[in-house]
Amino acid sequence: MTDILRVAVIGAGRMGADHIKRLSTRIHGAEVAAVVDVDLSRAQAAIEGIPGAVALASADEALNNGDVNAVLIATPGFLHEEILLKALAKDIPILCEKPLTPDVESAWKIVQAEEKLGHKRIQVGFMRRFDAEYAALGQLIHGHDLGELLMLHHQHRNPTTPPGFTNEMLINDSVVHEFDAIRFFTGEEITSVQVRLGKATRNAPAGQHDPQHVLLETETGVLADVEIFVNAKFGYEVATQASFEDGIVNIGGDKGPYTRSAGHWGGNVTPGFEERFGAAYDVEIQSWVDAALRGEIGGPTAWDGYATAACCEAGVEAQKSGEKVKVRLNIKPDLYN
Ligand SMILES: NC(=O)c1ccc[n+]([C@@H]2O[C@H](COP(=O)([O-])OP(=O)(O)OC[C@H]3O[C@@H](n4cnc5c(N)ncnc54)[C@H](O)[C@@H]3O)[C@@H](O)[C@H]2O)c1
């Protein structure tokens, strides 16, 4: 294996540009070798000041570039499948932003392609697992420090949504992170999803019912609920309360200085995910690089990407029917056990 990753970043939009910055400034053991974007001017802007990096207009060009030995995929989700299959065929380390792919069938195809390859090459960009508080709660749960975990209460609140953010995207783009977090916390698969649509905010765009209440069960009967509220106006907040036999734990509350001044007390609400999870993205990408240099992966697998896609499929079905919908999973290949 090589001693440095020469990464091609495919997609230089919001996430891609952020990852390019961290790869070229804060991450050890990796360099940006190429940036690909259909909008070549975006790729060119992204490589400014990065010695030796080239701007390209197609993923194929990057994958066939002899100077590239790893790939970070940050294009919109519907483009992931094709790039993943080509990168797997090259047998190089892959960091794929979530979702693995946008539907269960294509996600299963990726799992099967990796199984055929015989070793794990794909790490999926579920960054919450690398947040210090998520990791600490995970350790409490797995160590049984407070007895058995009984329930999880999640809140996922965004100030507003971009144009075109559909009702299904509340599940596929937002609650997908909660599906992964709940699977990470419990170490179990989610077995069913129900979605309840209650009173809606007047601040949601036409066609989007906001907020929604998502109810989940895991294999051993841990119950979890998610308030997904994407036009909450006040700021960005992602928090969890965990109920154990011997205690209650909260994570994700606002951090930072608590100030009393001029007749007021309080602090600031985080504006968005970059600020809330900036440190977690750094740890995630460093973990990927360190593991890739050992020929391994350092985080969520293609199976995790597939399982969350199955949860999303059940979630969207539940959104439409109001029924409790079973999550349908194929048998987990040995590669992921
Ligand atoms: N982990 C997280 O917290 C998180 C947060 C936001 C987005 N994401 C994920 O990151 C991915 C990118 O999202 P984003 O918000 O950066 O999107 P974006 O629209 O800001 O950026 C996507 C970029 O891909 C480029 N692109 C489109 N087609 C391409 C092609 N065929 N080849 C090369 N480049 C192409 C676009 O020109 C654009 O620059 C998505 O999968 C999204 O779900 C993850």
Short mmCIF file of C-alpha atoms and ligand atoms in Angstrom, two decimals:
data_model
loop_
_atom_site.label_atom_id
_atom_site.label_comp_id
_atom_site.label_asym_id
_atom_site.label_seq_id
_atom_site.Cartn_x
_atom_site.Cartn_y
_atom_site.Cartn_z
CA MET A 1 0.00 0.00 0.00
CA THR A 2 1.05 3.58 -0.62
CA ASP A 3 2.19 5.94 2.16
CA ILE A 4 0.04 8.85 0.97
CA LEU A 5 -3.47 9.02 -0.44
CA ARG A 6 -3.71 11.03 -3.65
CA VAL A 7 -7.41 11.77 -3.58
CA ALA A 8 -9.73 12.66 -6.43
CA VAL A 9 -12.69 14.60 -5.03
CA ILE A 10 -15.69 14.17 -7.32
CA GLY A 11 -18.14 17.07 -6.92
CA ALA A 12 -16.90 20.45 -5.69
CA GLY A 13 -20.19 21.78 -4.28
CA ARG A 14 -21.01 22.50 -0.66
CA MET A 15 -19.68 19.23 0.85
CA GLY A 16 -16.96 18.61 -1.75
CA ALA A 17 -15.43 22.08 -1.30
CA ASP A 18 -15.48 21.61 2.47
CA HIS A 19 -13.72 18.22 2.19
CA ILE A 20 -11.15 19.65 -0.27
CA LYS A 21 -10.28 22.35 2.26
CA ARG A 22 -9.86 19.86 5.09
CA LEU A 23 -7.88 17.38 2.94
CA SER A 24 -5.47 20.07 1.81
CA THR A 25 -5.00 21.79 5.18
CA ARG A 26 -5.82 19.67 8.25
CA ILE A 27 -5.68 15.99 7.26
CA HIS A 28 -2.42 14.06 7.50
CA GLY A 29 -1.49 11.33 5.03
CA ALA A 30 -3.58 12.61 2.13
CA GLU A 31 -3.39 15.20 -0.63
CA VAL A 32 -5.90 16.43 -3.19
CA ALA A 33 -4.67 15.13 -6.55
CA ALA A 34 -7.72 16.00 -8.65
CA VAL A 35 -11.04 17.78 -8.35
CA VAL A 36 -13.86 16.86 -10.71
CA ASP A 37 -16.98 18.87 -11.38
CA VAL A 38 -19.26 19.08 -14.41
CA ASP A 39 -18.98 22.79 -13.77
CA LEU A 40 -15.25 22.95 -14.56
CA SER A 41 -14.94 26.50 -13.21
CA ARG A 42 -15.97 25.15 -9.79
CA ALA A 43 -13.27 22.47 -9.96
CA GLN A 44 -10.72 25.08 -11.04
CA ALA A 45 -11.66 27.39 -8.17
CA ALA A 46 -11.39 24.49 -5.72
CA ILE A 47 -7.79 23.57 -6.68
CA GLU A 48 -6.48 27.12 -6.41
CA GLY A 49 -3.49 27.10 -4.08
CA ILE A 50 -3.24 23.29 -4.01
CA PRO A 51 0.11 22.34 -5.58
CA GLY A 52 -0.05 19.42 -8.03
CA ALA A 53 -3.86 19.21 -8.14
CA VAL A 54 -5.69 19.14 -11.48
CA ALA A 55 -9.23 20.24 -12.32
CA LEU A 56 -11.20 17.79 -14.45
CA ALA A 57 -14.71 17.59 -15.87
CA SER A 58 -15.39 13.85 -15.59
CA ALA A 59 -15.02 11.16 -12.93
CA ASP A 60 -13.66 8.75 -15.58
CA GLU A 61 -10.72 11.05 -16.27
CA ALA A 62 -9.90 11.18 -12.56
CA LEU A 63 -10.20 7.41 -12.05
CA ASN A 64 -7.91 6.80 -15.04
CA ASN A 65 -5.36 9.35 -13.84
CA GLY A 66 -2.23 7.50 -12.69
CA ASP A 67 -1.64 10.10 -9.97
CA VAL A 68 -4.94 9.23 -8.22
CA ASN A 69 -5.11 6.34 -5.72
CA ALA A 70 -8.27 7.17 -3.71
CA VAL A 71 -11.62 8.82 -4.33
CA LEU A 72 -13.99 10.96 -2.31
CA ILE A 73 -17.48 11.13 -3.83
CA ALA A 74 -19.44 14.31 -3.12
CA THR A 75 -21.78 14.52 -6.09
CA PRO A 76 -25.57 14.42 -5.63
CA GLY A 77 -26.68 10.95 -4.42
CA PHE A 78 -28.22 9.79 -7.72
CA LEU A 79 -24.74 9.85 -9.30
CA HIS A 80 -23.02 7.75 -6.62
CA GLU A 81 -23.80 4.26 -8.00
CA GLU A 82 -21.96 4.64 -11.30
CA ILE A 83 -18.88 6.24 -9.71
CA LEU A 84 -18.82 3.67 -6.88
CA LEU A 85 -18.89 0.74 -9.33
CA LYS A 86 -16.06 2.23 -11.38
CA ALA A 87 -13.97 3.01 -8.28
CA LEU A 88 -14.55 -0.50 -6.89
CA ALA A 89 -13.35 -1.91 -10.20
CA LYS A 90 -10.10 0.04 -9.62
CA ASP A 91 -9.93 -1.43 -6.07
CA ILE A 92 -9.01 1.92 -4.46
CA PRO A 93 -10.15 3.43 -1.12
CA ILE A 94 -13.50 5.24 -1.40
CA LEU A 95 -15.17 7.75 0.89
CA CYS A 96 -18.73 8.15 -0.35
CA GLU A 97 -20.82 10.98 1.09
CA LYS A 98 -24.17 9.79 2.33
CA PRO A 99 -26.37 8.39 0.90
CA LEU A 100 -24.49 5.38 -0.46
CA THR A 101 -27.07 5.47 -3.25
CA PRO A 102 -30.62 6.86 -3.18
CA ASP A 103 -32.54 3.55 -3.27
CA VAL A 104 -32.34 0.03 -1.87
CA GLU A 105 -31.85 -1.82 -5.18
CA SER A 106 -28.82 0.20 -6.23
CA ALA A 107 -27.40 0.13 -2.66
CA TRP A 108 -27.66 -3.68 -2.67
CA LYS A 109 -25.86 -3.76 -6.05
CA ILE A 110 -22.97 -1.88 -4.43
CA VAL A 111 -22.88 -4.28 -1.46
CA GLN A 112 -22.79 -7.23 -3.88
CA ALA A 113 -20.02 -5.63 -5.97
CA GLU A 114 -17.90 -5.06 -2.85
CA GLU A 115 -18.61 -8.60 -1.61
CA LYS A 116 -17.40 -9.90 -4.97
CA LEU A 117 -14.23 -7.82 -4.61
CA GLY A 118 -13.70 -9.68 -1.32
CA HIS A 119 -12.66 -6.77 0.92
CA LYS A 120 -14.12 -3.50 2.15
CA ARG A 121 -13.17 -0.43 0.18
CA ILE A 122 -16.17 1.85 0.78
CA GLN A 123 -16.62 4.08 3.82
CA VAL A 124 -19.93 5.99 3.91
CA GLY A 125 -20.01 9.61 5.11
CA PHE A 126 -22.16 9.27 8.20
CA MET A 127 -20.10 11.75 10.22
CA ARG A 128 -22.13 11.77 13.42
CA ARG A 129 -20.38 8.58 14.57
CA PHE A 130 -17.20 10.72 14.79
CA ASP A 131 -18.73 13.51 16.89
CA ALA A 132 -17.27 13.43 20.42
CA GLU A 133 -20.68 13.39 22.12
CA TYR A 134 -22.11 10.70 19.84
CA ALA A 135 -19.01 8.57 20.44
CA ALA A 136 -19.32 9.07 24.21
CA LEU A 137 -23.00 8.07 24.24
CA GLY A 138 -22.18 5.07 22.06
CA GLN A 139 -19.57 3.98 24.61
CA LEU A 140 -22.03 4.39 27.51
CA ILE A 141 -24.55 2.22 25.67
CA HIS A 142 -22.12 -0.49 24.62
CA GLY A 143 -20.44 -0.53 28.06
CA HIS A 144 -23.84 -0.92 29.83
CA ASP A 145 -22.61 1.72 32.31
CA LEU A 146 -26.20 2.82 33.02
CA GLY A 147 -27.84 -0.56 32.52
CA GLU A 148 -29.80 -1.35 29.38
CA LEU A 149 -30.74 1.34 26.87
CA LEU A 150 -34.55 1.52 26.70
CA MET A 151 -35.50 4.49 24.53
CA LEU A 152 -33.98 7.19 22.31
CA HIS A 153 -35.54 10.59 21.64
CA HIS A 154 -34.02 12.47 18.71
CA GLN A 155 -34.59 16.02 17.54
CA HIS A 156 -33.37 17.13 14.12
CA ARG A 157 -34.14 20.78 13.43
CA ASN A 158 -32.96 22.90 10.52
CA PRO A 159 -33.63 26.63 10.14
CA THR A 160 -35.00 26.26 6.61
CA THR A 161 -34.81 24.06 3.50
CA PRO A 162 -33.37 24.86 0.05
CA PRO A 163 -35.75 25.18 -2.93
CA GLY A 164 -36.95 21.78 -4.20
CA PHE A 165 -36.65 20.03 -0.82
CA THR A 166 -39.54 17.56 -1.08
CA ASN A 167 -41.54 15.76 1.58
CA GLU A 168 -39.63 12.53 0.84
CA MET A 169 -36.34 14.37 1.37
CA LEU A 170 -37.22 14.87 5.04
CA ILE A 171 -36.71 11.10 5.31
CA ASN A 172 -34.09 10.47 2.61
CA ASP A 173 -31.81 13.44 3.31
CA SER A 174 -32.41 14.29 6.97
CA VAL A 175 -33.81 11.35 8.96
CA VAL A 176 -31.26 9.11 7.18
CA HIS A 177 -28.69 10.50 9.65
CA GLU A 178 -30.95 9.49 12.57
CA PHE A 179 -31.38 5.99 11.10
CA ASP A 180 -27.62 5.62 11.05
CA ALA A 181 -27.19 7.14 14.53
CA ILE A 182 -29.79 4.79 16.02
CA ARG A 183 -28.15 1.76 14.36
CA PHE A 184 -24.76 3.01 15.63
CA PHE A 185 -25.99 3.58 19.19
CA THR A 186 -27.85 0.29 19.51
CA GLY A 187 -25.64 -1.90 17.32
CA GLU A 188 -28.94 -3.29 16.02
CA GLU A 189 -30.95 -3.10 12.85
CA ILE A 190 -34.11 -0.99 12.78
CA THR A 191 -37.07 -3.31 12.24
CA SER A 192 -39.97 -0.92 11.60
CA VAL A 193 -40.74 2.72 10.82
CA GLN A 194 -43.92 4.71 11.29
CA VAL A 195 -44.40 8.38 10.40
CA ARG A 196 -47.05 10.58 11.95
CA LEU A 197 -48.01 13.90 10.38
CA GLY A 198 -49.50 16.26 12.92
CA LYS A 199 -50.09 19.96 12.94
CA ALA A 200 -47.90 21.63 10.30
CA THR A 201 -45.99 24.91 10.38
CA ARG A 202 -47.07 27.71 8.05
CA ASN A 203 -43.35 28.22 7.31
CA ALA A 204 -43.03 25.04 5.19
CA PRO A 205 -43.06 25.35 1.37
CA ALA A 206 -46.03 23.95 -0.60
CA GLY A 207 -46.05 20.14 -0.74
CA GLN A 208 -43.87 19.69 2.35
CA HIS A 209 -45.47 18.61 5.62
CA ASP A 210 -43.29 19.90 8.45
CA PRO A 211 -42.63 18.81 11.21
CA GLN A 212 -43.05 15.01 11.20
CA HIS A 213 -42.77 12.46 13.97
CA VAL A 214 -40.91 9.25 13.06
CA LEU A 215 -41.25 6.21 15.34
CA LEU A 216 -38.83 3.30 15.13
CA GLU A 217 -38.16 -0.05 16.75
CA THR A 218 -34.94 -2.04 16.85
CA GLU A 219 -34.34 -5.80 16.99
CA THR A 220 -34.43 -5.99 20.82
CA GLY A 221 -37.38 -3.58 21.12
CA VAL A 222 -35.56 -0.31 21.82
CA LEU A 223 -38.06 2.39 20.84
CA ALA A 224 -36.82 5.59 19.19
CA ASP A 225 -38.66 8.69 18.09
CA VAL A 226 -37.42 11.47 15.85
CA GLU A 227 -38.86 14.95 15.57
CA ILE A 228 -37.84 16.06 12.11
CA PHE A 229 -38.53 19.79 11.76
CA VAL A 230 -36.74 21.35 8.81
CA ASN A 231 -38.23 24.86 8.78
CA ALA A 232 -37.74 25.52 12.48
CA LYS A 233 -36.37 29.03 11.82
CA PHE A 234 -34.46 29.49 15.10
CA GLY A 235 -31.27 27.69 13.94
CA TYR A 236 -29.76 24.21 13.57
CA GLU A 237 -30.16 21.69 16.35
CA VAL A 238 -29.49 17.97 16.38
CA ALA A 239 -29.90 16.39 19.79
CA THR A 240 -30.64 13.07 21.46
CA GLN A 241 -31.92 12.05 24.86
CA ALA A 242 -31.27 8.43 25.84
CA SER A 243 -33.29 6.69 28.57
CA PHE A 244 -31.44 3.88 30.38
CA GLU A 245 -32.46 1.63 33.25
CA ASP A 246 -30.21 3.66 35.56
CA GLY A 247 -30.11 7.16 34.10
CA ILE A 248 -30.90 9.68 31.39
CA VAL A 249 -28.26 11.13 29.04
CA ASN A 250 -28.56 14.16 26.77
CA ILE A 251 -26.24 15.03 23.90
CA GLY A 252 -26.24 17.74 21.24
CA GLY A 253 -27.39 20.67 23.34
CA ASP A 254 -26.02 24.04 22.36
CA LYS A 255 -22.43 24.55 23.31
CA GLY A 256 -20.21 27.56 23.76
CA PRO A 257 -20.07 30.35 26.27
CA TYR A 258 -23.07 31.07 28.44
CA THR A 259 -23.14 34.83 28.90
CA ARG A 260 -25.03 37.24 31.15
CA SER A 261 -24.86 40.80 29.92
CA ALA A 262 -27.02 43.93 29.45
CA GLY A 263 -30.03 42.36 31.15
CA HIS A 264 -29.89 39.14 29.07
CA TRP A 265 -28.51 35.62 29.61
CA GLY A 266 -27.74 32.84 27.14
CA GLY A 267 -25.57 31.86 24.18
CA ASN A 268 -25.75 31.30 20.42
CA VAL A 269 -27.62 28.64 18.45
CA THR A 270 -25.50 26.84 15.80
CA PRO A 271 -26.49 28.11 12.33
CA GLY A 272 -25.87 24.89 10.31
CA PHE A 273 -24.31 21.45 10.01
CA GLU A 274 -20.85 22.68 9.00
CA GLU A 275 -20.51 24.54 12.32
CA ARG A 276 -22.15 21.81 14.42
CA PHE A 277 -20.25 18.88 12.89
CA GLY A 278 -17.07 20.57 11.54
CA ALA A 279 -14.84 18.75 14.02
CA ALA A 280 -16.62 15.43 13.37
CA TYR A 281 -15.97 15.73 9.59
CA ASP A 282 -12.26 16.23 10.34
CA VAL A 283 -12.14 13.11 12.54
CA GLU A 284 -14.17 11.15 9.95
CA ILE A 285 -11.85 11.99 7.06
CA GLN A 286 -8.69 11.40 9.15
CA SER A 287 -10.08 8.01 10.18
CA TRP A 288 -10.75 7.15 6.53
CA VAL A 289 -7.23 8.18 5.47
CA ASP A 290 -5.48 6.36 8.35
CA ALA A 291 -7.45 3.17 7.69
CA ALA A 292 -7.03 3.40 3.91
CA LEU A 293 -3.25 3.58 4.33
CA ARG A 294 -3.50 0.24 6.20
CA GLY A 295 -5.73 -1.18 3.42
CA GLU A 296 -8.86 -0.98 5.60
CA ILE A 297 -11.85 1.32 6.07
CA GLY A 298 -12.27 3.51 9.13
CA GLY A 299 -16.02 3.98 9.55
CA PRO A 300 -19.53 3.07 8.36
CA THR A 301 -19.61 0.39 5.66
CA ALA A 302 -21.51 -0.15 2.43
CA TRP A 303 -23.79 -2.43 4.51
CA ASP A 304 -24.60 0.58 6.73
CA GLY A 305 -25.38 2.54 3.57
CA TYR A 306 -27.63 -0.27 2.32
CA ALA A 307 -29.41 -0.73 5.68
CA THR A 308 -30.16 2.98 5.99
CA ALA A 309 -31.47 2.97 2.39
CA ALA A 310 -33.87 0.19 3.46
CA CYS A 311 -34.96 2.31 6.46
CA CYS A 312 -35.54 5.28 4.12
CA GLU A 313 -37.62 3.13 1.77
CA ALA A 314 -39.78 2.00 4.72
CA GLY A 315 -39.92 5.60 5.99
CA VAL A 316 -41.19 7.03 2.72
CA GLU A 317 -43.78 4.23 2.48
CA ALA A 318 -44.82 4.98 6.08
CA GLN A 319 -45.04 8.70 5.32
CA LYS A 320 -47.58 7.93 2.59
CA SER A 321 -49.60 5.22 4.35
CA GLY A 322 -49.44 6.29 7.99
CA GLU A 323 -48.90 2.59 8.78
CA LYS A 324 -46.07 0.94 10.68
CA VAL A 325 -43.85 -0.42 7.89
CA LYS A 326 -41.40 -3.31 8.31
CA VAL A 327 -37.80 -2.66 7.21
CA ARG A 328 -36.90 -5.34 4.65
CA LEU A 329 -33.23 -6.38 4.63
CA ASN A 330 -31.39 -9.05 2.68
CA ILE A 331 -29.10 -11.41 4.60
CA LYS A 332 -25.95 -9.59 5.69
CA PRO A 333 -22.90 -10.89 3.78
CA ASP A 334 -20.08 -12.30 5.98
CA LEU A 335 -17.80 -9.49 4.77
CA TYR A 336 -19.69 -7.11 7.09
CA ASN A 337 -19.92 -9.34 10.18
N1 LIG B 1 -22.67 14.24 5.63
C1 LIG B 1 -23.37 15.35 5.61
O1 LIG B 1 -23.65 15.93 6.64
C2 LIG B 1 -23.83 15.93 4.31
C3 LIG B 1 -24.30 17.25 4.25
C4 LIG B 1 -24.68 17.76 3.00
C5 LIG B 1 -24.61 16.98 1.87
N2 LIG B 1 -24.18 15.69 1.98
C6 LIG B 1 -24.10 14.83 0.79
O2 LIG B 1 -23.01 15.26 -0.01
C7 LIG B 1 -23.30 15.04 -1.39
C8 LIG B 1 -23.16 16.39 -2.13
O3 LIG B 1 -24.06 17.31 -1.56
P1 LIG B 1 -23.82 18.90 -1.67
O4 LIG B 1 -24.73 19.52 -0.71
O5 LIG B 1 -22.38 19.21 -1.64
O6 LIG B 1 -24.36 19.16 -3.17
P2 LIG B 1 -24.00 20.37 -4.12
O7 LIG B 1 -25.13 20.44 -5.10
O8 LIG B 1 -23.63 21.58 -3.34
O9 LIG B 1 -22.69 19.87 -4.88
C9 LIG B 1 -22.68 18.83 -5.82
C10 LIG B 1 -21.60 19.14 -6.86
O10 LIG B 1 -21.52 18.03 -7.76
C11 LIG B 1 -21.35 18.55 -9.07
N3 LIG B 1 -21.75 17.54 -10.05
C12 LIG B 1 -23.00 17.28 -10.53
N4 LIG B 1 -22.95 16.26 -11.42
C13 LIG B 1 -21.65 15.89 -11.50
C14 LIG B 1 -20.96 14.91 -12.27
N5 LIG B 1 -21.62 14.09 -13.10
N6 LIG B 1 -19.63 14.81 -12.09
C15 LIG B 1 -18.96 15.63 -11.28
N7 LIG B 1 -19.55 16.59 -10.53
C16 LIG B 1 -20.88 16.72 -10.65
C17 LIG B 1 -22.19 19.81 -9.09
O11 LIG B 1 -21.81 20.68 -10.16
C18 LIG B 1 -21.90 20.37 -7.70
O12 LIG B 1 -20.78 21.22 -7.71
C19 LIG B 1 -24.71 14.46 -1.44
O13 LIG B 1 -24.63 13.07 -1.51
C20 LIG B 1 -25.32 14.90 -0.11
O14 LIG B 1 -26.34 14.05 0.36
C21 LIG B 1 -23.77 15.18 3.16
#
